[in-house]
Amino acid sequence: MQTISQVSELREQVNSWRTRGQTIALVPTMGNLHAGHLALVARGIAEADRVIVSIFVNPIQFVAGEDYKDYPRTVGPDLDKLAGMDTDLVFLPEMDEIFPEGLREHTRVTVPALDQLHCGEFRPGHFTGVATIVVKLLNLVQPDVAIFGEKDYQQLLVIRRLVSDLAIPVRIIGFPIVREQDGLAMSSRNHYLSEDERKQAPLLYATLKAMADAIMDGGSDYKMLEDQAFRRLQQSGFRPEYVRVCDAGNLGEPRNSDVVILAAAWLGKTRMIDNIAVQHYD
Ligand code: PAF
């Protein structure tokens, strides 16, 4: 497994694989890798001849006051985990390799409307930061496929949208959420949870699951289900930002049987997100 931090070296390696007719999968990450990330890498291995994992904690997707400084940086263990799989290359750029002119005047990519909804309401500018770095990584690597987790459901739709709008020649694969045994969606931010909070945390998924079951059983008063779930989370010590049933394709008002339940809630100093897609035919 090669570890490369320079864009020029990355391009050279990618070109040499391309010359040999090999296909490339990209798995963009911010590091602190867990089994969810490794599942994305395994999918990349299945999809292409070569797999590149990028590790870069992207400052511009953190909103003022968020955990950019505290975000867990665990490069050593991350590299060990990736070496244990068939990862070909880890791209580990320094800040000035990605933002050579600094952050302030760097070009930004915005996906309007979609970036204002749900998490976008509470993290203004977050999706512009994500879209910008993802476009940059896609341009640097020019992969055949790129793989993203469905835990960040809205992020995945933002990325699908920008790839379509900007005609970027890459296939985007969304990979199902990987959960702990008790249902908690795996996330690098789970490390912030105290012991007691960790015990409480699976209730977020349990709440969404109960909503999904109610919808599958014919429940169609989404507002009532959202309010009930919001209150249940509040009563259990969470500070929910939102719990919403949305159209699975555009995250607007549900139009048909294809919906996704999205939620974001704080537990102590940890912001958690989760979602469940529901297809109900009633
Ligand atoms: O999902 C993430 O880890 C990040 O948002 C991503 C896609 C790597 C961009 O920094």
GROMACS .gro file of C-alpha atoms and ligand atoms in nm:
model
  292
    1MET     CA    1   0.000   0.000   0.000
    2GLN     CA    2   0.138   0.337  -0.099
    3THR     CA    3   0.084   0.651   0.105
    4ILE     CA    4   0.104   0.970  -0.099
    5SER     CA    5   0.062   1.328   0.016
    6GLN     CA    6   0.156   1.520  -0.300
    7VAL     CA    7  -0.096   1.584  -0.578
    8SER     CA    8   0.176   1.546  -0.845
    9GLU     CA    9   0.267   1.197  -0.720
   10LEU     CA   10  -0.098   1.101  -0.698
   11ARG     CA   11  -0.156   1.203  -1.058
   12GLU     CA   12   0.152   1.014  -1.172
   13GLN     CA   13   0.035   0.692  -1.006
   14VAL     CA   14  -0.321   0.731  -1.135
   15ASN     CA   15  -0.190   0.791  -1.490
   16SER     CA   16   0.027   0.484  -1.477
   17TRP     CA   17  -0.273   0.267  -1.374
   18ARG     CA   18  -0.486   0.427  -1.643
   19THR     CA   19  -0.221   0.357  -1.908
   20ARG     CA   20  -0.244  -0.009  -1.812
   21GLY     CA   21  -0.622   0.007  -1.859
   22GLN     CA   22  -0.699  -0.034  -1.488
   23THR     CA   23  -1.013   0.104  -1.327
   24ILE     CA   24  -1.007   0.307  -1.007
   25ALA     CA   25  -1.240   0.339  -0.708
   26LEU     CA   26  -1.217   0.632  -0.468
   27VAL     CA   27  -1.331   0.622  -0.106
   28PRO     CA   28  -1.313   0.974   0.038
   29THR     CA   29  -1.290   0.987   0.420
   30MET     CA   30  -1.190   1.218   0.701
   31GLY     CA   31  -1.007   0.933   0.875
   32ASN     CA   32  -1.071   0.781   1.217
   33LEU     CA   33  -1.175   0.476   1.025
   34HIS     CA   34  -1.427   0.228   1.162
   35ALA     CA   35  -1.596  -0.081   1.020
   36GLY     CA   36  -1.835   0.141   0.822
   37HIS     CA   37  -1.544   0.296   0.631
   38LEU     CA   38  -1.380  -0.042   0.580
   39ALA     CA   39  -1.704  -0.170   0.426
   40LEU     CA   40  -1.680   0.117   0.174
   41VAL     CA   41  -1.323   0.015   0.095
   42ALA     CA   42  -1.430  -0.350   0.050
   43ARG     CA   43  -1.698  -0.231  -0.194
   44GLY     CA   44  -1.433  -0.029  -0.379
   45ILE     CA   45  -1.217  -0.339  -0.407
   46ALA     CA   46  -1.511  -0.528  -0.555
   47GLU     CA   47  -1.585  -0.248  -0.804
   48ALA     CA   48  -1.247  -0.159  -0.953
   49ASP     CA   49  -0.892  -0.279  -1.015
   50ARG     CA   50  -0.742  -0.018  -0.785
   51VAL     CA   51  -0.873   0.145  -0.467
   52ILE     CA   52  -0.766   0.484  -0.340
   53VAL     CA   53  -0.873   0.602   0.006
   54SER     CA   54  -0.834   0.971   0.081
   55ILE     CA   55  -0.796   1.092   0.438
   56PHE     CA   56  -0.840   1.464   0.481
   57VAL     CA   57  -1.019   1.648   0.760
   58ASN     CA   58  -1.179   1.916   0.548
   59PRO     CA   59  -1.192   2.245   0.742
   60ILE     CA   60  -1.447   2.414   0.517
   61GLN     CA   61  -1.724   2.168   0.593
   62PHE     CA   62  -1.712   2.252   0.963
   63VAL     CA   63  -1.930   2.544   1.064
   64ALA     CA   64  -1.795   2.801   1.313
   65GLY     CA   65  -1.801   2.657   1.664
   66GLU     CA   66  -1.803   2.294   1.547
   67ASP     CA   67  -1.548   2.023   1.627
   68TYR     CA   68  -1.288   2.081   1.351
   69LYS     CA   69  -1.002   2.109   1.602
   70ASP     CA   70  -1.119   1.812   1.812
   71TYR     CA   71  -1.212   1.588   1.520
   72PRO     CA   72  -1.031   1.258   1.590
   73ARG     CA   73  -0.712   1.228   1.384
   74THR     CA   74  -0.580   0.873   1.403
   75VAL     CA   75  -0.361   0.834   1.095
   76GLY     CA   76  -0.140   0.552   1.233
   77PRO     CA   77  -0.424   0.312   1.320
   78ASP     CA   78  -0.610   0.418   1.003
   79LEU     CA   79  -0.314   0.318   0.786
   80ASP     CA   80  -0.286  -0.015   0.970
   81LYS     CA   81  -0.652  -0.088   0.902
   82LEU     CA   82  -0.621   0.001   0.534
   83ALA     CA   83  -0.303  -0.202   0.494
   84GLY     CA   84  -0.496  -0.500   0.632
   85MET     CA   85  -0.726  -0.474   0.332
   86ASP     CA   86  -0.628  -0.460  -0.033
   87THR     CA   87  -0.605  -0.081  -0.042
   88ASP     CA   88  -0.366   0.029  -0.317
   89LEU     CA   89  -0.309   0.388  -0.222
   90VAL     CA   90  -0.389   0.625   0.062
   91PHE     CA   91  -0.397   0.992  -0.034
   92LEU     CA   92  -0.309   1.187   0.277
   93PRO     CA   93  -0.263   1.549   0.170
   94GLU     CA   94  -0.152   1.836   0.390
   95MET     CA   95  -0.372   2.144   0.403
   96ASP     CA   96  -0.166   2.350   0.157
   97GLU     CA   97  -0.175   2.072  -0.099
   98ILE     CA   98  -0.554   2.100  -0.110
   99PHE     CA   99  -0.588   2.473  -0.042
  100PRO     CA  100  -0.260   2.620  -0.174
  101GLU     CA  101  -0.400   2.974  -0.184
  102GLY     CA  102  -0.564   2.944   0.158
  103LEU     CA  103  -0.926   2.886   0.245
  104ARG     CA  104  -1.086   3.227   0.213
  105GLU     CA  105  -1.060   3.278  -0.161
  106HIS     CA  106  -1.084   2.919  -0.271
  107THR     CA  107  -1.359   2.850  -0.528
  108ARG     CA  108  -1.670   2.697  -0.372
  109VAL     CA  109  -1.920   2.457  -0.519
  110THR     CA  110  -2.278   2.503  -0.404
  111VAL     CA  111  -2.575   2.276  -0.467
  112PRO     CA  112  -2.859   2.520  -0.415
  113ALA     CA  113  -3.187   2.438  -0.241
  114LEU     CA  114  -3.087   2.085  -0.138
  115ASP     CA  115  -2.808   2.231   0.073
  116GLN     CA  116  -3.051   2.449   0.270
  117LEU     CA  117  -3.276   2.168   0.393
  118HIS     CA  118  -3.255   1.964   0.715
  119CYS     CA  119  -2.886   1.949   0.820
  120GLY     CA  120  -2.828   2.255   0.601
  121GLU     CA  121  -3.065   2.456   0.822
  122PHE     CA  122  -2.854   2.381   1.127
  123ARG     CA  123  -2.510   2.376   0.962
  124PRO     CA  124  -2.516   2.667   0.716
  125GLY     CA  125  -2.237   2.630   0.460
  126HIS     CA  126  -2.163   2.269   0.553
  127PHE     CA  127  -2.274   2.119   0.224
  128THR     CA  128  -2.086   2.379   0.022
  129GLY     CA  129  -1.774   2.268   0.209
  130VAL     CA  130  -1.850   1.903   0.134
  131ALA     CA  131  -1.937   1.968  -0.232
  132THR     CA  132  -1.618   2.168  -0.283
  133ILE     CA  133  -1.384   1.906  -0.142
  134VAL     CA  134  -1.563   1.620  -0.315
  135VAL     CA  135  -1.539   1.790  -0.655
  136LYS     CA  136  -1.173   1.855  -0.588
  137LEU     CA  137  -1.101   1.494  -0.491
  138LEU     CA  138  -1.296   1.367  -0.792
  139ASN     CA  139  -1.092   1.594  -1.019
  140LEU     CA  140  -0.763   1.490  -0.861
  141VAL     CA  141  -0.827   1.117  -0.884
  142GLN     CA  142  -1.073   1.099  -1.175
  143PRO     CA  143  -1.202   0.765  -1.049
  144ASP     CA  144  -1.447   0.538  -1.230
  145VAL     CA  145  -1.650   0.500  -0.912
  146ALA     CA  146  -1.664   0.679  -0.579
  147ILE     CA  147  -1.826   0.529  -0.272
  148PHE     CA  148  -2.003   0.715   0.008
  149GLY     CA  149  -2.194   0.593   0.313
  150GLU     CA  150  -2.571   0.629   0.325
  151LYS     CA  151  -2.552   0.744   0.686
  152ASP     CA  152  -2.490   1.089   0.544
  153TYR     CA  153  -2.799   1.057   0.329
  154GLN     CA  154  -2.831   1.426   0.246
  155GLN     CA  155  -2.459   1.446   0.166
  156LEU     CA  156  -2.501   1.153  -0.073
  157LEU     CA  157  -2.785   1.331  -0.255
  158VAL     CA  158  -2.582   1.653  -0.272
  159ILE     CA  159  -2.295   1.458  -0.430
  160ARG     CA  160  -2.519   1.275  -0.676
  161ARG     CA  161  -2.668   1.610  -0.774
  162LEU     CA  162  -2.337   1.788  -0.832
  163VAL     CA  163  -2.200   1.494  -1.031
  164SER     CA  164  -2.507   1.505  -1.252
  165ASP     CA  165  -2.521   1.887  -1.284
  166LEU     CA  166  -2.149   1.928  -1.354
  167ALA     CA  167  -2.135   1.620  -1.578
  168ILE     CA  168  -1.850   1.465  -1.381
  169PRO     CA  169  -1.776   1.126  -1.536
  170VAL     CA  170  -1.794   0.909  -1.226
  171ARG     CA  171  -2.040   0.655  -1.092
  172ILE     CA  172  -2.148   0.730  -0.735
  173ILE     CA  173  -2.227   0.433  -0.513
  174GLY     CA  174  -2.417   0.476  -0.188
  175PHE     CA  175  -2.333   0.208   0.067
  176PRO     CA  176  -2.583   0.099   0.338
  177ILE     CA  177  -2.532   0.218   0.696
  178VAL     CA  178  -2.315  -0.012   0.906
  179ARG     CA  179  -2.452  -0.039   1.259
  180GLU     CA  180  -2.326  -0.157   1.596
  181GLN     CA  181  -2.505  -0.464   1.736
  182ASP     CA  182  -2.744  -0.243   1.931
  183GLY     CA  183  -2.841  -0.048   1.619
  184LEU     CA  184  -2.626   0.263   1.664
  185ALA     CA  185  -2.501   0.384   1.325
  186MET     CA  186  -2.122   0.375   1.317
  187SER     CA  187  -1.966   0.721   1.318
  188SER     CA  188  -1.631   0.871   1.405
  189ARG     CA  189  -1.816   1.110   1.636
  190ASN     CA  190  -1.945   0.820   1.851
  191HIS     CA  191  -1.610   0.845   2.033
  192TYR     CA  192  -1.732   1.168   2.189
  193LEU     CA  193  -2.011   0.984   2.375
  194SER     CA  194  -1.964   0.923   2.747
  195GLU     CA  195  -2.031   0.573   2.880
  196ASP     CA  196  -2.386   0.665   2.983
  197GLU     CA  197  -2.454   0.845   2.654
  198ARG     CA  198  -2.328   0.545   2.460
  199LYS     CA  199  -2.592   0.333   2.634
  200GLN     CA  200  -2.860   0.586   2.545
  201ALA     CA  201  -2.744   0.648   2.186
  202PRO     CA  202  -2.918   0.350   2.013
  203LEU     CA  203  -3.251   0.512   2.100
  204LEU     CA  204  -3.208   0.739   1.799
  205TYR     CA  205  -3.220   0.442   1.563
  206ALA     CA  206  -3.491   0.270   1.770
  207THR     CA  207  -3.707   0.582   1.739
  208LEU     CA  208  -3.666   0.598   1.362
  209LYS     CA  209  -3.729   0.224   1.336
  210ALA     CA  210  -4.056   0.263   1.528
  211MET     CA  211  -4.158   0.539   1.284
  212ALA     CA  212  -4.065   0.322   0.987
  213ASP     CA  213  -4.270   0.034   1.129
  214ALA     CA  214  -4.568   0.266   1.182
  215ILE     CA  215  -4.544   0.384   0.820
  216MET     CA  216  -4.517   0.027   0.695
  217ASP     CA  217  -4.830  -0.051   0.900
  218GLY     CA  218  -5.017   0.219   0.709
  219GLY     CA  219  -4.945   0.524   0.927
  220SER     CA  220  -4.974   0.828   0.702
  221ASP     CA  221  -4.994   1.117   0.950
  222TYR     CA  222  -4.624   1.196   0.915
  223LYS     CA  223  -4.648   1.517   1.117
  224MET     CA  224  -4.786   1.328   1.415
  225LEU     CA  225  -4.515   1.061   1.385
  226GLU     CA  226  -4.244   1.328   1.360
  227ASP     CA  227  -4.376   1.511   1.668
  228GLN     CA  228  -4.402   1.190   1.870
  229ALA     CA  229  -4.047   1.091   1.778
  230PHE     CA  230  -3.914   1.438   1.855
  231ARG     CA  231  -4.075   1.430   2.200
  232ARG     CA  232  -3.955   1.076   2.271
  233LEU     CA  233  -3.598   1.183   2.197
  234GLN     CA  234  -3.633   1.496   2.412
  235GLN     CA  235  -3.774   1.296   2.702
  236SER     CA  236  -3.478   1.058   2.677
  237GLY     CA  237  -3.214   1.327   2.712
  238PHE     CA  238  -3.148   1.407   2.345
  239ARG     CA  239  -3.168   1.756   2.201
  240PRO     CA  240  -3.321   1.681   1.861
  241GLU     CA  241  -3.270   1.927   1.577
  242TYR     CA  242  -3.520   1.762   1.349
  243VAL     CA  243  -3.699   1.436   1.275
  244ARG     CA  244  -3.858   1.441   0.930
  245VAL     CA  245  -4.025   1.212   0.682
  246CYS     CA  246  -3.918   1.329   0.336
  247ASP     CA  247  -3.925   1.234  -0.026
  248ALA     CA  248  -3.634   0.989  -0.065
  249GLY     CA  249  -3.528   1.142  -0.398
  250ASN     CA  250  -3.519   1.515  -0.324
  251LEU     CA  251  -3.574   1.542   0.054
  252GLY     CA  252  -3.879   1.765   0.001
  253GLU     CA  253  -4.237   1.687   0.103
  254PRO     CA  254  -4.316   1.317   0.057
  255ARG     CA  255  -4.482   1.268  -0.284
  256ASN     CA  256  -4.514   0.894  -0.310
  257SER     CA  257  -4.435   0.568  -0.137
  258ASP     CA  258  -4.060   0.623  -0.143
  259VAL     CA  259  -3.969   0.813   0.173
  260VAL     CA  260  -3.674   0.853   0.402
  261ILE     CA  261  -3.690   0.938   0.770
  262LEU     CA  262  -3.404   1.172   0.859
  263ALA     CA  263  -3.302   1.283   1.205
  264ALA     CA  264  -3.031   1.485   1.375
  265ALA     CA  265  -3.002   1.509   1.751
  266TRP     CA  266  -2.746   1.606   2.008
  267LEU     CA  267  -2.659   1.378   2.297
  268GLY     CA  268  -2.435   1.575   2.530
  269LYS     CA  269  -2.169   1.729   2.306
  270THR     CA  270  -2.218   1.475   2.026
  271ARG     CA  271  -2.423   1.559   1.720
  272MET     CA  272  -2.571   1.240   1.581
  273ILE     CA  273  -2.751   1.177   1.253
  274ASP     CA  274  -2.935   0.872   1.129
  275ASN     CA  275  -3.190   0.776   0.867
  276ILE     CA  276  -3.409   0.494   0.744
  277ALA     CA  277  -3.547   0.466   0.393
  278VAL     CA  278  -3.899   0.323   0.375
  279GLN     CA  279  -4.080   0.199   0.070
  280HIS     CA  280  -4.442   0.140   0.159
  281TYR     CA  281  -4.715   0.034  -0.076
  282ASP     CA  282  -5.055   0.093   0.072
  283PAF     O1  283  -1.837   1.182   0.474
  283PAF     C1  284  -1.724   1.228   0.497
  283PAF     O2  285  -1.642   1.168   0.566
  283PAF     C2  286  -1.687   1.364   0.441
  283PAF     O3  287  -1.796   1.449   0.441
  283PAF     C3  288  -1.623   1.356   0.301
  283PAF     C4  289  -1.722   1.299   0.199
  283PAF     C5  290  -1.500   1.268   0.306
  283PAF     C6  291  -1.583   1.495   0.254
  283PAF     O4  292  -1.490   1.552   0.341
   0.00000   0.00000   0.00000
